[in-house]
Amino acid sequence: MESGPITGPVLTDGVAGETHPRSADLSGVPAKPNPAAATGEIGGSFWRRFVFRRPLVALILQRLGLSVGLLFAVSLMIFGGIEALPGDFATTYLGQSATPQAVENIRKDLGLDRPWSERYLTWLGGAVKGDFGTSWASKNSVSEQIGKRLGNSLFLAFFAALISVPVAVGLGMLAVQFRNRLPDKIINVISLAAISLPEFFIGYLLIMVFAVQYGVATFPATVYDSMTLTERLSAIALPVATLVLVVLAHMMRMTRAAILNVMSSAYVETAELKGLGTFRIIARHAAPNAVAPVINVIALNLAYLVVGVVVVEVVFVYPGMGQYMVDAVTVRDMPVVQACGLIFAAFYIFLNMAADILAILANPRLRHPR
Amino acid sequence: MSDYKDYLTRQVMLGKINRREFLGRAAALGIAASTANTLFAVSAAAQEPKRGGHLKLGLEGAAATDSKDPAKALSQFLFVVIRNWGDLLVETHPTTGAAVPALAESWEPSADAATWTFAIRKGVKFHDGKELTVEDVVKTLQRHTDDKSESGALGVMKSIKEIKADGGKLVLTLTEGNADLPLLLSDYHLVIQPNGGMDNPDAMIGTGPYKVASFEPGVRATFERNQDDWRTDRGYVDTVELIAMNDATARIAALSSGQVHFINRVDPKTVSLLKRAPTVEILNTSGRGHYVFIMHCNTAPFDNNDLRMALKLAMDRETMVQRILGGYGKIGNDFPINDTYALFPEGIEQRVYDPDKAAFHYKKSGHSGPVLLRTSDVAFPGAVDAAVLYQESAKKAGIEIEVKREPGDGYWTNVWNAQPFCTSYWGGRPTQDQMYSTAYLSNADWNDTRFQREDFDKLLLQARSELDEPKRKDMYRTLAMMVRDEGGVILPMFNDFVNASTKQVKGYVHDIGNDMSNGYVATRVWLDA
């Protein structure tokens, strides 16, 4: 977990003790010798010592605990949300061709007559073990199907990230170096344009130019089992390009803003006066301090690449998680929607957590929140 | 200009203008008479089908939740999948809609049309090499009549009391006489499976022209030609690939860039754009599907026939067909049957837009204040626009219509068949009897106009078992008049099925039965390289 520069005692000035003023606050009237409060005292003091000695591990544990709690809350919200939707699975699935008999059969089949709390707990019990049950509509194992779909989504996201993250950070630095000069302006104009165009529009534009006009790109981007890697890569070229254009601008502008923020500080001025080159100043002096917000933005965009690509998947006919979830929502295929929602939430929570932890690793001052 | 030519050609097809008129207008366009003549004779030139090639179709209507069991097939995509691998006992004729033998070679009704005997074709093999027997047929029909099954054909099979094999023949006994029974067996769910699909309903093994090579629900399906097919007049290509494309723009892009040979569900709004592509052909087929504005006859204010009549007369049908369907459709006459049905009652006067008459009936009804119409784009493509157009044409008759846009989610549960006035659609049915029994019989589950009349019910049941055709036709005229003049349905238009293909695709059959050449598109067309 811990690496080189962070081991060893961290010098604090008594701040650590204030991180958890729990015992004093929460025990209410301290005079009462009730056992629960006593254990709380012991646990509390142990935790405080632990935080003091291993601040980073403690922090990570805390974040993990929080994330798991969040996931539970999300699962409850998803379940409640679908319960609240108008129409139920049987009628939606059968559509206009629903006879009362058929609807009745389906409801009985799926145990929809049981109270929702009972159904939620059954589902949760399975989900904890990694078993999301079977899809109501197609009767296939949800875990199995999600495996394939998630693989496709990650495949797309991976290549989009591989291209967009380094390019965004590089362009951000470039923009800072040529601040308010021509390259910076060009980068700004293009990135603003990319931000303001909705993704489906970018997608359609790329399809129009590269698939319809010139016929150089593969369309639709449908991938399937018997494809070779080269075929797959050529199939995802256009959606990846679209995604890159969508996320690139955001990350680049954030990088630029964060670095510029640091550039106006005293120590950078000192470095300039020492006669260091601009690029060296940016890379060695400014960038490490600007890392936290940049990492945050990258994490957000990575999460978006997995979770928010529904529109791009639909436009390019790409069989990923987003489309899978949309299909399931339209017919109220509860097990699938819940599983997708939970996985999406897990992605978001995990990436945010990773971003926070990385930011703390990069910037020791964040370890002791006041 | 070429749009106008297409328009003229369409008008000819719709029977709106005759040859002389067409030639006159074509001359005005400067089209040579000889060209015009060939245009007019839209010749289904008998070409020699070519075999071989790989056919790709981009289809709307697939979902990851699609089931492999034909009993539960609902989507457009699965419709084509089933047609590729399976066969029915009875098919329908593409232009007349009459029952045509398929796995059943011939059939014979009893005098009262309540017992039917079917001879099953010999020497037909399933994809797994097993020979088709009458047992498989019996088992299949039994599976779809079982109350526990979730078959989409349950409603069709309701009237069948007993299914048994008798010396290699299939014998069906009905609860009442039904002269149309063979047509009921053409319901697309009733694909004959080995042992009726009792062992493994999802096996996708049948007797059809293509074997299923792979199937990923909501993504893609591929097929290979069945070398032992019992028919030679179908299955011309070697391999078929269906790709799920739910995005309308994606379908159009895929077709115009030549990545697929055929797409379905072309939005009338974009047809003119798609036509610009030189490689594309628009395939539109008149059908039985129709778009409706439905009123509950038992709920105020719609329980007054004068108000219903006023609302029917306030509908500008021509404008609806032009603006909402882009001309790809025909005007309706407030009863759910058109001339594609057998025994269609000809010569019923066409109801036209008449604000004055509408105002007269409206006054007579004594109703005042706005009439609330609920709508949503899931009711039919362009339903919201249609409601607003209707609001405008009703205004001229002094009728105020308040349009309420409902969410698409849950529309079929909370609005349709629940609220007293809303927009909806109906697909066609194989027979007039089925159409009326589904939605106009007093006790029908989907009587979405709450049209409840004993004399109507009685006459419908009489017509059902009447084997004398002229008599039967006359009954259907009476039924049509009842619905047209006293029912709760405003039926402005019958919509065309609009598909498109590249020019390589030949032999497309315009089938009135249903969309995409009644689902048989991949089994009927061939590729002209």
XYZ file of N, CA and C in Angstrom, chain A residues 151-310:
480
model
N -17.303 -6.305 -20.441
C -16.043 -6.454 -21.174
C -16.017 -5.521 -22.369
N -17.117 -5.492 -23.121
C -17.188 -4.611 -24.296
C -17.068 -3.150 -23.900
N -17.775 -2.765 -22.841
C -17.735 -1.368 -22.408
C -16.329 -0.981 -21.981
N -15.689 -1.878 -21.216
C -14.340 -1.577 -20.735
C -13.357 -1.509 -21.886
N -13.556 -2.373 -22.868
C -12.702 -2.384 -24.058
C -12.731 -1.001 -24.720
N -13.952 -0.500 -24.884
C -14.121 0.823 -25.498
C -13.505 1.904 -24.613
N -13.821 1.829 -23.311
C -13.349 2.861 -22.384
C -11.830 2.857 -22.295
N -11.254 1.657 -22.288
C -9.806 1.546 -22.149
C -9.088 2.286 -23.271
N -9.523 2.031 -24.506
C -8.827 2.675 -25.619
C -9.090 4.173 -25.660
N -10.302 4.560 -25.283
C -10.604 5.988 -25.246
C -9.738 6.676 -24.199
N -9.561 6.011 -23.041
C -8.755 6.596 -21.975
C -7.288 6.631 -22.377
N -6.848 5.536 -22.996
C -5.443 5.408 -23.412
C -5.040 6.581 -24.297
N -5.973 6.993 -25.153
C -5.658 8.111 -26.045
C -5.904 9.450 -25.359
N -7.048 9.564 -24.684
C -7.446 10.906 -24.248
C -6.653 11.418 -23.048
N -6.322 10.567 -22.081
C -5.677 11.086 -20.867
C -4.306 11.698 -21.159
N -3.370 10.958 -21.782
C -2.068 11.584 -22.038
C -2.188 12.814 -22.943
N -3.027 12.713 -23.955
C -3.162 13.836 -24.877
C -3.709 15.053 -24.147
N -4.700 14.829 -23.269
C -5.313 15.946 -22.555
C -4.299 16.627 -21.648
N -3.577 15.817 -20.882
C -2.602 16.400 -19.956
C -1.496 17.112 -20.739
N -1.033 16.467 -21.804
C 0.018 17.079 -22.634
C -0.441 18.406 -23.214
N -1.626 18.420 -23.778
C -2.154 19.650 -24.385
C -2.359 20.715 -23.320
N -2.768 20.300 -22.133
C -2.959 21.247 -21.035
C -1.666 21.956 -20.714
N -0.591 21.163 -20.619
C 0.717 21.753 -20.322
C 1.159 22.669 -21.448
N 0.914 22.224 -22.651
C 1.284 23.016 -23.828
C 0.563 24.361 -23.800
N -0.713 24.308 -23.449
C -1.509 25.538 -23.411
C -0.953 26.500 -22.365
N -0.493 25.928 -21.237
C 0.074 26.794 -20.197
C 1.374 27.418 -20.692
N 2.171 26.578 -21.362
C 3.473 27.074 -21.807
C 3.318 28.225 -22.803
N 2.308 28.107 -23.668
C 2.092 29.170 -24.666
C 0.913 30.032 -24.259
N 0.802 30.255 -22.970
C -0.314 31.000 -22.424
C -0.634 32.249 -23.230
N -1.913 32.385 -23.621
C -2.398 33.577 -24.334
C -1.686 33.824 -25.654
N -0.974 32.817 -26.158
C -0.407 32.974 -27.493
C -1.187 32.053 -28.433
N -0.778 32.008 -29.674
C -1.587 31.323 -30.687
C -1.919 29.855 -30.342
N -0.923 29.020 -29.978
C -1.268 27.604 -29.717
C -2.335 27.476 -28.632
N -2.181 28.270 -27.579
C -3.140 28.231 -26.481
C -4.534 28.575 -26.992
N -4.602 29.607 -27.813
C -5.907 30.050 -28.316
C -6.548 28.973 -29.187
N -5.729 28.373 -30.062
C -6.259 27.321 -30.937
C -6.804 26.173 -30.084
N -5.995 25.738 -29.122
C -6.414 24.627 -28.264
C -7.711 24.975 -27.541
N -7.785 26.226 -27.069
C -8.990 26.647 -26.352
C -10.232 26.637 -27.231
N -10.093 27.206 -28.420
C -11.253 27.281 -29.320
C -11.753 25.876 -29.655
N -10.810 25.013 -30.019
C -11.215 23.661 -30.416
C -11.851 22.928 -29.243
N -11.258 23.071 -28.059
C -11.800 22.321 -26.928
C -13.169 22.857 -26.519
N -13.340 24.169 -26.616
C -14.662 24.735 -26.295
C -15.711 24.233 -27.284
N -15.316 24.172 -28.549
C -16.259 23.674 -29.561
C -16.643 22.234 -29.255
N -15.635 21.421 -28.917
C -15.912 20.008 -28.642
C -16.819 19.863 -27.424
N -16.614 20.735 -26.424
C -17.454 20.651 -25.220
C -18.894 21.009 -25.548
N -19.066 21.995 -26.426
C -20.432 22.470 -26.642
C -21.230 21.614 -27.615
N -20.565 20.727 -28.367
C -21.338 19.855 -29.263
C -21.804 18.627 -28.479
N -23.085 18.289 -28.565
C -23.523 17.073 -27.883
C -22.885 15.843 -28.530
N -22.667 14.825 -27.718
C -21.893 13.675 -28.209
C -22.550 12.957 -29.384
N -23.888 12.896 -29.364
C -24.511 12.170 -30.486
C -24.249 12.901 -31.793
N -24.151 14.232 -31.682
C -23.911 15.027 -32.881
C -22.504 14.774 -33.416
N -21.541 14.757 -32.497
C -20.171 14.433 -32.916
C -20.153 13.058 -33.568
N -20.854 12.119 -32.929
C -20.914 10.756 -33.476
C -21.466 10.745 -34.891
N -22.602 11.416 -35.071
C -23.224 11.447 -36.397
C -22.309 12.105 -37.425
N -21.626 13.197 -36.997
C -20.710 13.877 -37.916
C -19.626 12.919 -38.381
N -19.026 12.209 -37.421
C -17.960 11.266 -37.783
C -18.495 10.178 -38.704
N -19.706 9.683 -38.414
C -20.288 8.646 -39.274
C -20.474 9.195 -40.682
N -21.003 10.420 -40.738
C -21.305 11.007 -42.048
C -20.032 11.138 -42.877
N -18.985 11.670 -42.239
C -17.754 11.926 -42.996
C -17.009 10.637 -43.305
N -16.742 9.840 -42.263
C -15.813 8.719 -42.461
C -16.474 7.432 -42.948
N -17.755 7.239 -42.615
C -18.398 5.994 -43.044
C -19.194 6.193 -44.325
N -20.014 7.255 -44.367
C -20.902 7.421 -45.512
C -20.185 8.077 -46.692
N -19.470 9.207 -46.433
C -18.846 9.939 -47.536
C -17.636 9.198 -48.096
N -16.705 8.848 -47.185
C -15.443 8.282 -47.676
C -15.358 6.781 -47.530
N -16.233 6.212 -46.731
C -16.240 4.760 -46.582
C -14.950 4.179 -46.046
N -14.202 4.967 -45.228
C -12.929 4.452 -44.714
C -13.089 3.791 -43.350
N -14.167 4.142 -42.630
C -14.314 3.601 -41.282
C -15.377 2.511 -41.261
N -15.263 1.624 -40.269
C -16.245 0.557 -40.128
C -17.484 1.105 -39.426
N -18.631 0.798 -39.944
C -19.888 1.142 -39.287
C -20.909 0.077 -39.655
N -21.762 -0.381 -38.805
C -21.862 -0.116 -37.374
C -20.725 -0.743 -36.572
N -20.575 -0.314 -35.327
C -19.468 -0.773 -34.493
C -19.816 -2.032 -33.706
N -20.754 -2.807 -34.221
C -21.152 -4.015 -33.499
C -19.973 -4.977 -33.383
N -19.690 -5.425 -32.158
C -18.656 -6.447 -31.987
C -19.331 -7.733 -31.514
N -18.761 -8.860 -31.891
C -19.350 -10.140 -31.483
C -18.246 -11.152 -31.248
N -18.630 -12.327 -30.829
C -17.654 -13.279 -30.310
C -16.563 -13.690 -31.287
N -16.949 -13.924 -32.545
C -15.992 -14.553 -33.460
C -15.065 -13.544 -34.142
N -14.970 -12.338 -33.594
C -14.147 -11.312 -34.243
C -12.687 -11.426 -33.816
N -11.786 -11.100 -34.751
C -10.373 -11.029 -34.380
C -10.114 -9.662 -33.755
N -8.951 -9.527 -33.113
C -8.647 -8.264 -32.429
C -8.588 -7.108 -33.420
N -7.988 -7.353 -34.581
C -7.897 -6.269 -35.579
C -9.285 -5.815 -36.002
N -10.179 -6.777 -36.234
C -11.550 -6.422 -36.629
C -12.215 -5.603 -35.537
N -11.990 -6.023 -34.290
C -12.570 -5.311 -33.166
C -12.070 -3.879 -33.118
N -10.758 -3.737 -33.265
C -10.168 -2.393 -33.180
C -10.712 -1.507 -34.287
N -10.866 -2.064 -35.474
C -11.370 -1.223 -36.562
C -12.846 -0.886 -36.320
N -13.555 -1.809 -35.674
C -14.971 -1.544 -35.399
C -15.141 -0.404 -34.396
N -14.219 -0.330 -33.408
C -14.438 0.681 -32.368
C -13.749 2.001 -32.673
N -13.114 2.105 -33.847
C -12.366 3.329 -34.147
C -13.235 4.577 -34.019
N -14.404 4.570 -34.644
C -15.247 5.765 -34.619
C -15.807 6.078 -33.232
N -16.381 5.096 -32.527
C -16.853 5.439 -31.180
C -15.733 5.927 -30.273
N -14.556 5.338 -30.393
C -13.440 5.802 -29.563
C -13.106 7.252 -29.903
N -13.080 7.555 -31.194
C -12.790 8.936 -31.596
C -13.824 9.895 -31.005
N -15.074 9.490 -31.052
C -16.128 10.341 -30.492
C -15.901 10.578 -29.007
N -15.662 9.489 -28.286
C -15.473 9.609 -26.841
C -14.259 10.469 -26.520
N -13.188 10.262 -27.265
C -11.980 11.055 -27.025
C -12.307 12.530 -27.173
N -12.999 12.886 -28.242
C -13.343 14.292 -28.463
C -14.202 14.827 -27.322
N -15.085 13.963 -26.804
C -15.990 14.432 -25.759
C -15.248 14.689 -24.449
N -14.367 13.763 -24.035
C -13.752 13.906 -22.716
C -12.455 14.721 -22.741
N -11.823 14.748 -23.891
C -10.523 15.410 -24.004
C -10.589 16.862 -23.523
N -11.531 17.592 -24.061
C -11.591 19.029 -23.805
C -11.727 19.316 -22.311
N -12.612 18.582 -21.667
C -12.864 18.793 -20.251
C -11.582 18.613 -19.428
N -10.913 17.477 -19.681
C -9.706 17.180 -18.908
C -8.611 18.195 -19.206
N -8.508 18.576 -20.475
C -7.447 19.502 -20.864
C -7.633 20.859 -20.203
N -8.848 21.351 -20.215
C -9.111 22.672 -19.639
C -8.861 22.659 -18.127
N -9.183 21.553 -17.515
C -8.969 21.448 -16.067
C -7.475 21.446 -15.763
N -6.718 20.682 -16.551
C -5.270 20.648 -16.359
C -4.706 22.052 -16.484
N -5.121 22.739 -17.524
C -4.606 24.079 -17.782
C -4.937 25.000 -16.608
N -6.182 24.948 -16.161
C -6.602 25.843 -15.079
C -5.826 25.551 -13.800
N -5.667 24.243 -13.497
C -4.993 23.884 -12.248
C -3.538 24.345 -12.266
N -2.869 24.142 -13.392
C -1.459 24.538 -13.465
C -1.331 26.058 -13.414
N -2.170 26.747 -14.123
C -2.122 28.212 -14.124
C -2.305 28.751 -12.712
N -3.181 28.083 -11.968
C -3.445 28.468 -10.595
C -2.161 28.446 -9.770
N -1.395 27.369 -9.970
C -0.156 27.211 -9.213
C 0.909 28.175 -9.731
N 0.869 28.430 -11.031
C 1.911 29.256 -11.655
C 1.977 30.659 -11.053
N 0.882 31.111 -10.492
C 0.879 32.469 -9.952
C 1.401 32.503 -8.514
N 1.877 31.347 -8.025
C 2.324 31.330 -6.625
C 3.787 31.752 -6.502
N 4.206 32.024 -5.249
C 5.519 32.614 -4.990
C 6.669 31.694 -5.404
N 6.546 30.402 -5.076
C 7.710 29.543 -5.349
C 7.959 29.349 -6.843
N 6.888 29.486 -7.624
C 7.103 29.387 -9.065
C 7.848 30.635 -9.558
N 7.481 31.741 -8.977
C 8.176 32.993 -9.321
C 9.663 32.857 -8.991
N 9.933 32.279 -7.829
C 11.314 32.041 -7.418
C 12.026 31.200 -8.467
N 11.358 30.126 -8.865
C 11.971 29.247 -9.860
C 12.257 30.011 -11.145
N 11.331 30.854 -11.515
C 11.535 31.656 -12.731
C 12.752 32.560 -12.568
N 12.842 33.166 -11.386
C 13.946 34.086 -11.151
C 15.280 33.353 -11.112
N 15.214 32.063 -10.699
C 16.442 31.261 -10.710
C 16.919 31.027 -12.137
N 16.009 31.257 -13.110
C 16.394 31.100 -14.503
C 16.094 29.725 -15.067
N 15.162 29.005 -14.438
C 14.792 27.705 -15.001
C 13.914 27.896 -16.245
N 13.938 26.890 -17.124
C 13.116 26.948 -18.334
C 11.631 26.755 -18.008
N 10.779 27.310 -18.857
C 9.344 27.243 -18.603
C 8.863 25.809 -18.427
N 9.285 24.947 -19.344
C 8.766 23.588 -19.320
C 9.180 22.880 -18.035
N 10.422 23.141 -17.642
C 10.933 22.504 -16.425
C 10.132 22.987 -15.221
N 9.842 24.252 -15.208
C 9.062 24.804 -14.096
C 7.704 24.120 -14.019
N 7.064 24.012 -15.182
C 5.730 23.402 -15.207
C 5.814 21.951 -14.739
N 6.749 21.207 -15.320
C 6.780 19.770 -15.059
C 7.248 19.455 -13.639
N 8.266 20.185 -13.138
C 8.857 19.811 -11.857
C 8.297 20.569 -10.663
N 7.922 21.811 -10.869
C 7.512 22.628 -9.726
C 6.005 22.795 -9.624
N 5.365 23.068 -10.761
C 3.937 23.373 -10.709
C 3.068 22.116 -10.741
N 3.385 21.193 -11.628
C 2.513 20.046 -11.851
C 2.198 19.235 -10.580
N 3.222 18.886 -9.750
C 2.894 18.065 -8.579
C 1.845 18.710 -7.682
N 1.876 20.016 -7.553
C 0.892 20.680 -6.709
C -0.466 20.817 -7.388
N -0.470 20.672 -8.688
C -1.736 20.814 -9.415
C -2.387 19.461 -9.645
N -1.728 18.413 -9.147
C -2.161 17.069 -9.504
C -3.552 16.722 -8.970
N -3.868 17.163 -7.758
C -5.120 16.708 -7.144
C -6.361 17.000 -7.991
N -6.589 18.254 -8.368
C -7.794 18.505 -9.180
C -7.760 17.784 -10.518
N -6.576 17.674 -11.092
C -6.469 16.997 -12.389
C -6.855 15.519 -12.257
N -6.334 14.893 -11.208
C -6.674 13.476 -10.993
C -8.185 13.330 -10.812
N -8.772 14.248 -10.077
C -10.210 14.200 -9.864
C -10.984 14.250 -11.176
N -10.571 15.168 -12.026
C -11.272 15.316 -13.293
C -11.064 14.090 -14.172
N -9.843 13.555 -14.154
C -9.583 12.346 -14.943
C -10.470 11.205 -14.442
N -10.572 11.072 -13.119
C -11.391 9.989 -12.568
C -12.847 10.139 -12.994
N -13.336 11.357 -12.906
C -14.716 11.604 -13.312
C -14.936 11.192 -14.754
N -13.998 11.562 -15.610
C -14.150 11.262 -17.028
C -13.998 9.773 -17.318
N -13.119 9.117 -16.553
C -12.991 7.667 -16.730
C -14.312 6.993 -16.360
N -14.893 7.444 -15.254
C -16.176 6.878 -14.846
C -17.200 7.116 -15.946
N -17.154 8.314 -16.503
C -18.090 8.630 -17.580
C -17.894 7.691 -18.772
N -16.642 7.370 -19.048
C -16.362 6.507 -20.203
C -17.008 5.138 -20.048
N -17.161 4.682 -18.815
C -17.794 3.382 -18.615
C -19.301 3.535 -18.470
N -19.705 4.549 -17.715
C -21.095 4.647 -17.290
C -21.943 5.511 -18.219
N -21.340 6.557 -18.753
C -22.162 7.547 -19.443
C -22.188 7.418 -20.943
N -21.808 6.272 -21.467
C -21.659 6.191 -22.916
C -22.896 5.631 -23.605
N -24.016 5.628 -22.908
C -25.238 5.052 -23.481
C -25.521 5.616 -24.863
